[in-house]
mmCIF file of C-alpha atoms and ligand atoms in Angstrom:
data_model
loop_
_atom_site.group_PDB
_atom_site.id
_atom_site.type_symbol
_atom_site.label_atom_id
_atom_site.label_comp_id
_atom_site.label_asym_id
_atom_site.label_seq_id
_atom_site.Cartn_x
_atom_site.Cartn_y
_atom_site.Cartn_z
ATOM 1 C CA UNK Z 1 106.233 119.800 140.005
ATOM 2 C CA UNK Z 2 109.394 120.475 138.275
ATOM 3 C CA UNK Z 3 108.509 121.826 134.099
ATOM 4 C CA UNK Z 4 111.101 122.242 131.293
ATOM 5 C CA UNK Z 5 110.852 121.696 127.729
ATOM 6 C CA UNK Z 6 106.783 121.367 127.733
ATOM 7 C CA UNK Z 7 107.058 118.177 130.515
ATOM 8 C CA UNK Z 8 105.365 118.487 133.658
ATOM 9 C CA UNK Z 9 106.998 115.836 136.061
ATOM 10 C CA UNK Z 10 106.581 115.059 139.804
ATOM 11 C CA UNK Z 11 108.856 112.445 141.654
ATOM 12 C CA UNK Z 12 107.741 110.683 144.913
ATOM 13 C CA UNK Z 13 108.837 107.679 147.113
ATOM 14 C CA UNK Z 14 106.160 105.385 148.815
ATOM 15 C CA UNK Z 15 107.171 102.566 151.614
ATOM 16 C CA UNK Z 16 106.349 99.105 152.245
ATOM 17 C CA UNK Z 17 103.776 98.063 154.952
ATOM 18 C CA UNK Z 18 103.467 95.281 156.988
ATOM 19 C CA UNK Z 19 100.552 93.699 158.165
ATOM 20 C CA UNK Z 20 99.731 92.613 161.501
ATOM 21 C CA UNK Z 21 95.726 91.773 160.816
ATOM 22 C CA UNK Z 22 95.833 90.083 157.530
ATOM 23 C CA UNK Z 23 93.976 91.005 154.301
ATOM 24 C CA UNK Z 24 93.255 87.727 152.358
ATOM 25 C CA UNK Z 25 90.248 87.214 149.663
ATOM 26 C CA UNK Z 26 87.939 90.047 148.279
ATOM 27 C CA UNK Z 27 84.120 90.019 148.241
ATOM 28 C CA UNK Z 28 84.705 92.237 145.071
ATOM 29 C CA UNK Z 29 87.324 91.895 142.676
ATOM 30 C CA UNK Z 30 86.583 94.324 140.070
ATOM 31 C CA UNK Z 31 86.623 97.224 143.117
ATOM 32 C CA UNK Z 32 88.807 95.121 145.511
ATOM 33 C CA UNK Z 33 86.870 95.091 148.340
ATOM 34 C CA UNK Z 34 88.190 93.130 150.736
ATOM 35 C CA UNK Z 35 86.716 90.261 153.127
ATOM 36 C CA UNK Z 36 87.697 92.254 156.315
ATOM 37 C CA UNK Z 37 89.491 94.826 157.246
ATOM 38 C CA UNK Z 38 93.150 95.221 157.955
ATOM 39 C CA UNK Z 39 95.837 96.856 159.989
ATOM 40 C CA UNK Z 40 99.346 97.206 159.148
ATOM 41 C CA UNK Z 41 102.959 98.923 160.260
ATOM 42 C CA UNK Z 42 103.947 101.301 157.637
ATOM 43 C CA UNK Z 43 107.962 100.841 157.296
ATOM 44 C CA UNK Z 44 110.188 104.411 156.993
ATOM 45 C CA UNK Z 45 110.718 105.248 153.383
ATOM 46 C CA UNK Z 46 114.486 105.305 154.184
ATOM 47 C CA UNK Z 47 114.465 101.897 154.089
ATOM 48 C CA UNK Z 48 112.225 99.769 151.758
ATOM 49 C CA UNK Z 49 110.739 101.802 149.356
ATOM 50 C CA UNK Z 50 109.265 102.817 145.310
ATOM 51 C CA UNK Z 51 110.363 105.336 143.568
ATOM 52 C CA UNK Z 52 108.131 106.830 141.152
ATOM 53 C CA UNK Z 53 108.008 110.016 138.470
ATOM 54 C CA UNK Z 54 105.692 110.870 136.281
ATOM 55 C CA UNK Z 55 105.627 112.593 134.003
ATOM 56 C CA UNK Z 56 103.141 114.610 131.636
ATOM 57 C CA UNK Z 57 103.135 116.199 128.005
ATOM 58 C CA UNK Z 58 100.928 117.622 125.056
ATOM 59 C CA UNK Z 59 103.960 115.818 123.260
ATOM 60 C CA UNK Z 60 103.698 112.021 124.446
ATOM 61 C CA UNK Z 61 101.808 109.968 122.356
ATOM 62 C CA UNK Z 62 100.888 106.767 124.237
ATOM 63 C CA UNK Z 63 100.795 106.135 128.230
ATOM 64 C CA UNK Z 64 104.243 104.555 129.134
ATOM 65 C CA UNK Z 65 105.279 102.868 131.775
ATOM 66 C CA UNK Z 66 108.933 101.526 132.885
ATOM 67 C CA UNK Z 67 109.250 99.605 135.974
ATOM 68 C CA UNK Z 68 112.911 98.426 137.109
ATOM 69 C CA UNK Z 69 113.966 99.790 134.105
ATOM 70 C CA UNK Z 70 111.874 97.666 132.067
ATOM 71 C CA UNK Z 71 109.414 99.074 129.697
ATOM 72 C CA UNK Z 72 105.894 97.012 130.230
ATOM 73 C CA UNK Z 73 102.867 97.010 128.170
ATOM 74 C CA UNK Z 74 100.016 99.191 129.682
ATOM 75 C CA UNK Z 75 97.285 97.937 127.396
ATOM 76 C CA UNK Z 76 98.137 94.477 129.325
ATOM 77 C CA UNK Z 77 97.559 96.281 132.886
ATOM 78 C CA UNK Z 78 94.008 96.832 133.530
ATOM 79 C CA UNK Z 79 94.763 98.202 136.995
ATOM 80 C CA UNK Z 80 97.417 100.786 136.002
ATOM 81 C CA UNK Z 81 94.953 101.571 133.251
ATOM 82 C CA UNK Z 82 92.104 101.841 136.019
ATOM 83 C CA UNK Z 83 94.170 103.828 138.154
ATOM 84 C CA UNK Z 84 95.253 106.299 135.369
ATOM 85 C CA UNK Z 85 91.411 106.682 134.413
ATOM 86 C CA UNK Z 86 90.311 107.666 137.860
ATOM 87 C CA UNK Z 87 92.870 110.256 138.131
ATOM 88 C CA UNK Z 88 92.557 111.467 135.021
ATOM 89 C CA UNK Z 89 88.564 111.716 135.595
ATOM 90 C CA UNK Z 90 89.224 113.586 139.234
ATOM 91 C CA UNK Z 91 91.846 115.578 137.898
ATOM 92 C CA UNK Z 92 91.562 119.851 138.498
ATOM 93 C CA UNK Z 93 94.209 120.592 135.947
ATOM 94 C CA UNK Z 94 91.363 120.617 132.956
ATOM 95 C CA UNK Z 95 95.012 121.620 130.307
ATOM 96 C CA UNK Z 96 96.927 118.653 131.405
ATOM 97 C CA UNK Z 97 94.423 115.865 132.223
ATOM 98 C CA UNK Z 98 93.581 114.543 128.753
ATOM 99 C CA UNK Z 99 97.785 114.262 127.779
ATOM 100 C CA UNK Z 100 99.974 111.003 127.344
ATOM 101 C CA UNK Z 101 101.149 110.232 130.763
ATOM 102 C CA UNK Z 102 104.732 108.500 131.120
ATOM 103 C CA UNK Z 103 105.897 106.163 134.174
ATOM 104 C CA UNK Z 104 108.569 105.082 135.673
ATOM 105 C CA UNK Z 105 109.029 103.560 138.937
ATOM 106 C CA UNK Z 106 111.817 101.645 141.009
ATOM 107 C CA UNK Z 107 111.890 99.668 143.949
ATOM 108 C CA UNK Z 108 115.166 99.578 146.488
ATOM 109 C CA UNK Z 109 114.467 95.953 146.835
ATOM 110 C CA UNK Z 110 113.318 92.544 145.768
ATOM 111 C CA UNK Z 111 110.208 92.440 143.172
ATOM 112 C CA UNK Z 112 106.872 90.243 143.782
ATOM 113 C CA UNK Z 113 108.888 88.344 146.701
ATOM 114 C CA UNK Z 114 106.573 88.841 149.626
ATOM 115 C CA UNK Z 115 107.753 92.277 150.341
ATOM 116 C CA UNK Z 116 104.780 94.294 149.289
ATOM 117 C CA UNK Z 117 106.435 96.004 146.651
ATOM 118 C CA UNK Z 118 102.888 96.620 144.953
ATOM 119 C CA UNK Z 119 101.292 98.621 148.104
ATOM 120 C CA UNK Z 120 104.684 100.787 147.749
ATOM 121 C CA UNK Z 121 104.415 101.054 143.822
ATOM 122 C CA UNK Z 122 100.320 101.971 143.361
ATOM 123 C CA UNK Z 123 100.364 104.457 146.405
ATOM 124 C CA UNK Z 124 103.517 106.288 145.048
ATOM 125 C CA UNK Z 125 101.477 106.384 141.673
ATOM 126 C CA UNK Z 126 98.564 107.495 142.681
ATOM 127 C CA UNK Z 127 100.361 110.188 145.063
ATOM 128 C CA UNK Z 128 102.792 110.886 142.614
ATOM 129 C CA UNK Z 129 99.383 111.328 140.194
ATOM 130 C CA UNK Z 130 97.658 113.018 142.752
ATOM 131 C CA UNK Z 131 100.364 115.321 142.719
ATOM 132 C CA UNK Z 132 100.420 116.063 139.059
ATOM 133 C CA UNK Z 133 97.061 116.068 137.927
ATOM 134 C CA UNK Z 134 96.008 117.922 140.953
ATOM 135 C CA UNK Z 135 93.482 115.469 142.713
ATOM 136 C CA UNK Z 136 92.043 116.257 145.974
ATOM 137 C CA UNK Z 137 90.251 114.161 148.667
ATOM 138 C CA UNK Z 138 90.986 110.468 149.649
ATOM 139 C CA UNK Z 139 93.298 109.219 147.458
ATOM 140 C CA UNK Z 140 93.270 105.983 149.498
ATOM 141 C CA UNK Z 141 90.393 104.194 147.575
ATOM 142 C CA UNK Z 142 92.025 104.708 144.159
ATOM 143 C CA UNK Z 143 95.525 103.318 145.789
ATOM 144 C CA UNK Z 144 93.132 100.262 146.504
ATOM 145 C CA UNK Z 145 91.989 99.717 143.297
ATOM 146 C CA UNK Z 146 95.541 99.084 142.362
ATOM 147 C CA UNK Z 147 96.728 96.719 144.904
ATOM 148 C CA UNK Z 148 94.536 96.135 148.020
ATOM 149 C CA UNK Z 149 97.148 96.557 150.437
ATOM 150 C CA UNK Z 150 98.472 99.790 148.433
ATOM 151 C CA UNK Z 151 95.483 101.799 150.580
ATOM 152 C CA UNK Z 152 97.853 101.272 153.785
ATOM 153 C CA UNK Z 153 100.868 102.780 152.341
ATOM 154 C CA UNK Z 154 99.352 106.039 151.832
ATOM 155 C CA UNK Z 155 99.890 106.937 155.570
ATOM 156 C CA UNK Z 156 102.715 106.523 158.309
ATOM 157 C CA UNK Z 157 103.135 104.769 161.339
ATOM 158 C CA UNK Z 158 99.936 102.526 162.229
ATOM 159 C CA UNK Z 159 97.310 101.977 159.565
ATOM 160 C CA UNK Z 160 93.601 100.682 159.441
ATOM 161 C CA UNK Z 161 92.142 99.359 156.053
ATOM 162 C CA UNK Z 162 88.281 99.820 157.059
ATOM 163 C CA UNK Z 163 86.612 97.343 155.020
ATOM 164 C CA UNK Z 164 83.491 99.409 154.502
ATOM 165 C CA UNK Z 165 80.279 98.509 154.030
ATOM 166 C CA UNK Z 166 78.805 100.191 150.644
ATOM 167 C CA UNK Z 167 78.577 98.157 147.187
ATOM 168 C CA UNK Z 168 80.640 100.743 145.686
ATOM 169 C CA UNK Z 169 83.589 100.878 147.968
ATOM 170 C CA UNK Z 170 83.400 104.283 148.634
ATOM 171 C CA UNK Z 171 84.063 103.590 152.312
ATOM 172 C CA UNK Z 172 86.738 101.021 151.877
ATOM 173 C CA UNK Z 173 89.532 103.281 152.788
ATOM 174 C CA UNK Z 174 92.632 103.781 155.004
ATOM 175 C CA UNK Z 175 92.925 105.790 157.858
ATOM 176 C CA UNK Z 176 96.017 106.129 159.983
ATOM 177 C CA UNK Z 177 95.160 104.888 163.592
ATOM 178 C CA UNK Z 178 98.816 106.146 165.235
ATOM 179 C CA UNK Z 179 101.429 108.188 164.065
ATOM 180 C CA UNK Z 180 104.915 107.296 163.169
ATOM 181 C CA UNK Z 181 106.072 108.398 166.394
ATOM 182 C CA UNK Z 182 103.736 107.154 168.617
ATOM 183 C CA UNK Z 183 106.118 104.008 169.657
ATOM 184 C CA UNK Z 184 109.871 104.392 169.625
ATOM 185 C CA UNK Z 185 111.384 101.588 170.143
ATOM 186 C CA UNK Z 186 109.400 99.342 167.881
ATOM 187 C CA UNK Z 187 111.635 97.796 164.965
ATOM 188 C CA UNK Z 188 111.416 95.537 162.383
ATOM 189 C CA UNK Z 189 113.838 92.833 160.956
ATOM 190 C CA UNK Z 190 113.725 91.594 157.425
ATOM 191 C CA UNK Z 191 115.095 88.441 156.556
ATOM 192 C CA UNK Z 192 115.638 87.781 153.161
ATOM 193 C CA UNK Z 193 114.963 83.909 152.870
ATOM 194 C CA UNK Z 194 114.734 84.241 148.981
ATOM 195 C CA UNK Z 195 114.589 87.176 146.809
ATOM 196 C CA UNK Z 196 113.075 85.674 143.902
ATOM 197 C CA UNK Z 197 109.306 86.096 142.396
ATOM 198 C CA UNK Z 198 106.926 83.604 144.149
ATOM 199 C CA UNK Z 199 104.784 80.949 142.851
ATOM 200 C CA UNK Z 200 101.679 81.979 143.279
ATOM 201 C CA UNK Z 201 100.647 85.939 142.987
ATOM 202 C CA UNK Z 202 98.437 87.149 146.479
ATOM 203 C CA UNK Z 203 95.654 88.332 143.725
ATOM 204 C CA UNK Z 204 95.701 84.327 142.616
ATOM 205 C CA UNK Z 205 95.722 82.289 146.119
ATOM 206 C CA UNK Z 206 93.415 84.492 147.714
ATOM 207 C CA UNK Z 207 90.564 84.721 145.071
ATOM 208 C CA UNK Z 208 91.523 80.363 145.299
ATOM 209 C CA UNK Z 209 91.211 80.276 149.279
ATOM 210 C CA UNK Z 210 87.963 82.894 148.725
ATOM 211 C CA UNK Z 211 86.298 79.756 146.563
ATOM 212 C CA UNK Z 212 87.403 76.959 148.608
ATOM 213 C CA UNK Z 213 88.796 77.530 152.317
ATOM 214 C CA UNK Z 214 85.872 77.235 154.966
ATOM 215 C CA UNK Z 215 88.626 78.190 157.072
ATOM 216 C CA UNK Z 216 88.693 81.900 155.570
ATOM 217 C CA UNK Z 217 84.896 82.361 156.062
ATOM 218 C CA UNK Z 218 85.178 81.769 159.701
ATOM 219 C CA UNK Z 219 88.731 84.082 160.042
ATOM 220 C CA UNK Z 220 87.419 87.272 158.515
ATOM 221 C CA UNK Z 221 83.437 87.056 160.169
ATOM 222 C CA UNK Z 222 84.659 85.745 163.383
ATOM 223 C CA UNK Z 223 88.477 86.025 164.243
ATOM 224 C CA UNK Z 224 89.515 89.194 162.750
ATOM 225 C CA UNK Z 225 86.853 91.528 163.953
ATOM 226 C CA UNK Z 226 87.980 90.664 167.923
ATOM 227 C CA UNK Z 227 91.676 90.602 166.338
ATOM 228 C CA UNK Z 228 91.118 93.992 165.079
ATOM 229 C CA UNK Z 229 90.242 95.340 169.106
ATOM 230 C CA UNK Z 230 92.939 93.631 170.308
ATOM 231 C CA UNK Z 231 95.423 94.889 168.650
ATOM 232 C CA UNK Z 232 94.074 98.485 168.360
ATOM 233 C CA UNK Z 233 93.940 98.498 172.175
ATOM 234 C CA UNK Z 234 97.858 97.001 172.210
ATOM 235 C CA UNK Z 235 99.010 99.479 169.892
ATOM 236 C CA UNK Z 236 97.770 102.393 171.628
ATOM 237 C CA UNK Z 237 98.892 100.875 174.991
ATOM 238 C CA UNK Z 238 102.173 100.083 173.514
ATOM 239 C CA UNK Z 239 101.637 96.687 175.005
ATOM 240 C CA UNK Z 240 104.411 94.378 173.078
ATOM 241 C CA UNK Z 241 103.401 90.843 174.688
ATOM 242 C CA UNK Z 242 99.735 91.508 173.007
ATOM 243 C CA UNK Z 243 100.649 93.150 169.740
ATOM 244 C CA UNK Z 244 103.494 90.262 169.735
ATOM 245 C CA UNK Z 245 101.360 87.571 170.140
ATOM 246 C CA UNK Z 246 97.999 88.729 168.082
ATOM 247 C CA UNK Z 247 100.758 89.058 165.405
ATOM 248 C CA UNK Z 248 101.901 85.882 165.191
ATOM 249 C CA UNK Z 249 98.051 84.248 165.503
ATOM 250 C CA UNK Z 250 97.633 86.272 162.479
ATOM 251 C CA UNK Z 251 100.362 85.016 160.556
ATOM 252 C CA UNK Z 252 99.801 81.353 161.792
ATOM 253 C CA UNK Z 253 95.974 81.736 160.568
ATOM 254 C CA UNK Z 254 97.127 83.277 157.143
ATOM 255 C CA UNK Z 255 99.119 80.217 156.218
ATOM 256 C CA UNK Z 256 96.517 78.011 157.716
ATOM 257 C CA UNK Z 257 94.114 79.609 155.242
ATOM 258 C CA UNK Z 258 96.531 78.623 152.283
ATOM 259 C CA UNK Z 259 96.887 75.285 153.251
ATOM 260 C CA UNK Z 260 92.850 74.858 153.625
ATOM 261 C CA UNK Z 261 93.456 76.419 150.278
ATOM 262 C CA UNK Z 262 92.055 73.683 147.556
ATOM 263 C CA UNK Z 263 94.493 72.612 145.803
ATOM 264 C CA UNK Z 264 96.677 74.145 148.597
ATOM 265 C CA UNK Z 265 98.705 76.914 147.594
ATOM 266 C CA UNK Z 266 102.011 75.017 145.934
ATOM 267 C CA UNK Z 267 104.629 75.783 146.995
ATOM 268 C CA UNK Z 268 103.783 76.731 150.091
ATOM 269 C CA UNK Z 269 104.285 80.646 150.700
ATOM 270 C CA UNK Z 270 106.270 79.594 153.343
ATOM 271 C CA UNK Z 271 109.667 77.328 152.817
ATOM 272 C CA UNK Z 272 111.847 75.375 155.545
ATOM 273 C CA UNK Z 273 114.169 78.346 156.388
ATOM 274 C CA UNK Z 274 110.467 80.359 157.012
ATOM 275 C CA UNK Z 275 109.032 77.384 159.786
ATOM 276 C CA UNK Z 276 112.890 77.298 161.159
ATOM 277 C CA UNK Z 277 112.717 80.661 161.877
ATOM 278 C CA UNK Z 278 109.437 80.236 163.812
ATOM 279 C CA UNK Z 279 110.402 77.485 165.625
ATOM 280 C CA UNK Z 280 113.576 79.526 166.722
ATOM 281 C CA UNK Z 281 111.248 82.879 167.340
ATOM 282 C CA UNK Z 282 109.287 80.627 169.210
ATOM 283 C CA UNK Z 283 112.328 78.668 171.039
ATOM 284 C CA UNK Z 284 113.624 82.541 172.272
ATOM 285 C CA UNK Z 285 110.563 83.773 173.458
ATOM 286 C CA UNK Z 286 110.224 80.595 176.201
ATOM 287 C CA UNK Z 287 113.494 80.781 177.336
ATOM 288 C CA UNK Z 288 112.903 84.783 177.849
ATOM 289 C CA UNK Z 289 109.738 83.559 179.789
ATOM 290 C CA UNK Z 290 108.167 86.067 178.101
ATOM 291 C CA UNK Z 291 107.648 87.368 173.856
ATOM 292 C CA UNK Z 292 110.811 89.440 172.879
ATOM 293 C CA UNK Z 293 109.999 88.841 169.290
ATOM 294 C CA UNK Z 294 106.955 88.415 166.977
ATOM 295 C CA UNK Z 295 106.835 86.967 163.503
ATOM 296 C CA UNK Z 296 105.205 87.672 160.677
ATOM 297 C CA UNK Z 297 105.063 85.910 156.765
ATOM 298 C CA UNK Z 298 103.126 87.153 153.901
ATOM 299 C CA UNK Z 299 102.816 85.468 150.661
ATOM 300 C CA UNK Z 300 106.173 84.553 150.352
ATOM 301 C CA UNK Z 301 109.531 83.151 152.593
ATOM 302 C CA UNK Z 302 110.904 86.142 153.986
ATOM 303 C CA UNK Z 303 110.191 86.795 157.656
ATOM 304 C CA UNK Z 304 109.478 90.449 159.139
ATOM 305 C CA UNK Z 305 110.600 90.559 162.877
ATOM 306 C CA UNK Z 306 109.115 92.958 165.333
ATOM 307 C CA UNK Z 307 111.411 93.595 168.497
ATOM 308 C CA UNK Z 308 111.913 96.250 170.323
ATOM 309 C CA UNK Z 309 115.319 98.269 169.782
ATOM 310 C CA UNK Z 310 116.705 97.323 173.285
ATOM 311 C CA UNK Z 311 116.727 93.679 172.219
ATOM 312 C CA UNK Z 312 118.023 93.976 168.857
ATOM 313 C CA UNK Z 313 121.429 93.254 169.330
ATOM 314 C CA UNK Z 314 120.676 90.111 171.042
ATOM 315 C CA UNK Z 315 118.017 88.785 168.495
ATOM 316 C CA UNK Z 316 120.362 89.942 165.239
ATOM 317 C CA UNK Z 317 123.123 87.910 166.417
ATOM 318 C CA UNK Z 318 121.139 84.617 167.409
ATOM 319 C CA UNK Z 319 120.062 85.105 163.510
ATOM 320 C CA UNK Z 320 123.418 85.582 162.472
ATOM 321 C CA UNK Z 321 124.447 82.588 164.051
ATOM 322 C CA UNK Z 322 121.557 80.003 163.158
ATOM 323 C CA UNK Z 323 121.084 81.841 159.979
ATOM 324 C CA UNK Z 324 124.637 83.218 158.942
ATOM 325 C CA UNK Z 325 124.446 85.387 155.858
ATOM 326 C CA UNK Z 326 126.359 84.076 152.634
ATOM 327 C CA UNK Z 327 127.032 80.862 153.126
ATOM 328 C CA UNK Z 328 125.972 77.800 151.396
ATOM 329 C CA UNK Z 329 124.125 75.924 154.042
ATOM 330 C CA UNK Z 330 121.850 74.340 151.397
ATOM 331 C CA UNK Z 331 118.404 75.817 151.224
ATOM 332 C CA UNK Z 332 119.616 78.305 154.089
ATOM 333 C CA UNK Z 333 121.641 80.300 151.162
ATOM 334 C CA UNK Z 334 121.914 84.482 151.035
ATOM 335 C CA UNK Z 335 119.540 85.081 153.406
ATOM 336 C CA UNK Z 336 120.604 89.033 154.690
ATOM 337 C CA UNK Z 337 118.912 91.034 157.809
ATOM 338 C CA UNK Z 338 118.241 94.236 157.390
ATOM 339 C CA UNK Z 339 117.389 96.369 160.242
ATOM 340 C CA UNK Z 340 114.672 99.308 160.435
ATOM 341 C CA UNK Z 341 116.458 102.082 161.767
ATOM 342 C CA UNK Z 342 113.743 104.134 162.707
HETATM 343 C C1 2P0 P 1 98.434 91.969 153.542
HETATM 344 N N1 2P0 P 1 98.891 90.472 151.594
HETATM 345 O O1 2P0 P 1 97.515 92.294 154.323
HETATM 346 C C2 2P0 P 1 98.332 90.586 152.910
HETATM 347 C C3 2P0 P 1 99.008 89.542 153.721
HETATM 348 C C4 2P0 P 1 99.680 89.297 151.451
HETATM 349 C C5 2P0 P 1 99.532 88.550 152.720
HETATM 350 O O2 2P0 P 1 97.883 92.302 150.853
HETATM 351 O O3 2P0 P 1 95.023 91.380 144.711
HETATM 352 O O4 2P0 P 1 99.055 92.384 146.562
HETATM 353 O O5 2P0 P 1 96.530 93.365 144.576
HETATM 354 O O6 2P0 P 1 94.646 93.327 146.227
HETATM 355 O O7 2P0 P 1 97.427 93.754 147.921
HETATM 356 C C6 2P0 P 1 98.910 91.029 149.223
HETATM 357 O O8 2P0 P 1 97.810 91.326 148.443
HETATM 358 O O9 2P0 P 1 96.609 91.828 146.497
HETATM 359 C C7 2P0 P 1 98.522 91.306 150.615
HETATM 360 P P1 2P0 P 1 95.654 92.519 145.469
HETATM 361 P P2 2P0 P 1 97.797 92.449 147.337
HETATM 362 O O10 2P0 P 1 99.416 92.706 153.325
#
């Protein structure tokens, strides 16, 4: 906590996760409590990442809150308003915990386009809050309460989202199943199909699939509890050809969802350049006679790659050269790798 002139402030940075077992639809929305439960792959916070301070004074007159550089109305954001209650109501610091609180927060990369940029930004404000208003305990379940998938950013490496089984969410939390370290080797591309905000917000298509797609029902009772096994047993076996191709069912079943969707989720989450790169991940891993790479798509274009780091020079280049970076190709335009570095 640094203080001067009467301001308490704390600065933190969050990262992006990934996820492997998909979290689509709620059975609650005011808690979010979600349909099943969830594992992701928690990126370093070197790479793709929020930034967040915030900052606290007998002084401030109103909550604030900046994001990008862009001041937005709180009293229009129930969940940052939630979030700010439930710290304020757990906080220890009895002089500070009833002041104006002002926010700012940044991400290093695209906004709302499919690259979980609201996981990073509510679990660097609740941390960054925790940190602050001195909060104690879980701070998982409030992260949730501000974007679902937020819960998994709060730890490193490999991360479970445990459904839970109480009305009142209390066990809905995240708990870190594997540590950052516990698989070198493992990297992630990100392809950057399209940086710009999608058409349809996750919070939107999955409440829609949650009404409509028979599909969903029979993922999250019947497809993601064995899902969930198999790729807890493949991640702490370090088994790539399993966590590869549980991956990639996942991803597959998470579009099919959208498209049993109805209406069907329009425009797709997924655009040509996304099913090219499938068909190419897919095209590499045959002639390899065995999986080298695993794809995965979330509610937007952009594909996350998982390969290990002895393969990566191979794998970049066949991008480069189906997919070449800045050039006008028509809808294959500005698409950039970015590799995870460790
Ligand atoms: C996931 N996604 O597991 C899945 C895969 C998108 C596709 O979590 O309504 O932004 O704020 O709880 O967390 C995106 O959903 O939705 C998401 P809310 P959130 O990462």
């Amino acid at each position: 906590i640094k203080k001067s002139d009467g301001v308490n402030m704390v600065t933190c940075q969050a990262p992006v996760n990934i996820a492997i077992i998909k979290y689509w639809g709620k059975r609650n929305e005011q808690l979010i409590l979600p349909l099943n439960s969830s594992l992701s792959v928690t990126l370093d916070k070197k790479e793709l990442h929020s930034s967040t301070t915030v900052a606290v004074s007998e002084d401030f007159s109103e909550d604030c809150l900046w994001l990008n550089g862009r001041k937005h109305n709180i009293a229009e954001m129930p969940r940052i308003q939630k979030c700010l209650a439930t710290m304020r109501k757990l906080s220890h610091n009895e002089s500070l915990k009833d002041c104006c609180i002002h926010i700012c927060s940044q991400n290093n990369f695209p906004t709302a386009a499919g690259l979980a940029s609201s996981a990073a930004g509510y679990s660097c404000l609740v941390f960054a809050l925790s940190r602050l208003l001195q909060v104690k305990g879980d701070l998982s379940r409030i992260a949730r309460q501000g974007s679902g998938s937020a819960c998994r950013s709060m730890y490193g490496g490999f991360v479970e989202w445990e459904k839970g089984d109480a009305e009142d969410g209390s066990d809905s939390i995240a708990k870190q199943i594997a540590t950052e370290d516990h698989w070198p080797g493992l990297r992630v591309l990100i392809l950057v199909v399209n940086e710009h905000k999608k058409g349809t917000s996750s919070t939107d298509g999955m409440k829609r699939s949650v009404e409509t797609s028979d599909l969903l029902k029979f993922r999250s009772e019947f497809c993601v509890p064995e899902r969930m096994k198999i790729m807890k047993k493949a991640i702490s076996e370090r088994d790539f050809e399993t966590f590869a191709e549980t991956t990639m069912k996942e991803s597959n079943q998470l579009h099919a969802v959208c498209q049993d969707t109805y209406p069907p989720i329009a425009p797709p989450y997924m655009n040509q350049t996304s099913h090219s790169i499938v068909q190419l991940v897919t095209l590499y891993n045959n002639f390899c006679g065995q999986l080298k790479v695993a794809y995965t798509f979330d509610a937007g274009p952009n594909a996350f790659l998982f390969v290990m780091e002895n393969d990566i020079a191979e794998i970049s280049s066949l991008i480069r050269h189906f997919f070449p970076p800045e050039t006008d190709r028509g809808f294959i335009q500005g698409m950039e790798v970015k590799s995870q570095t460790d």
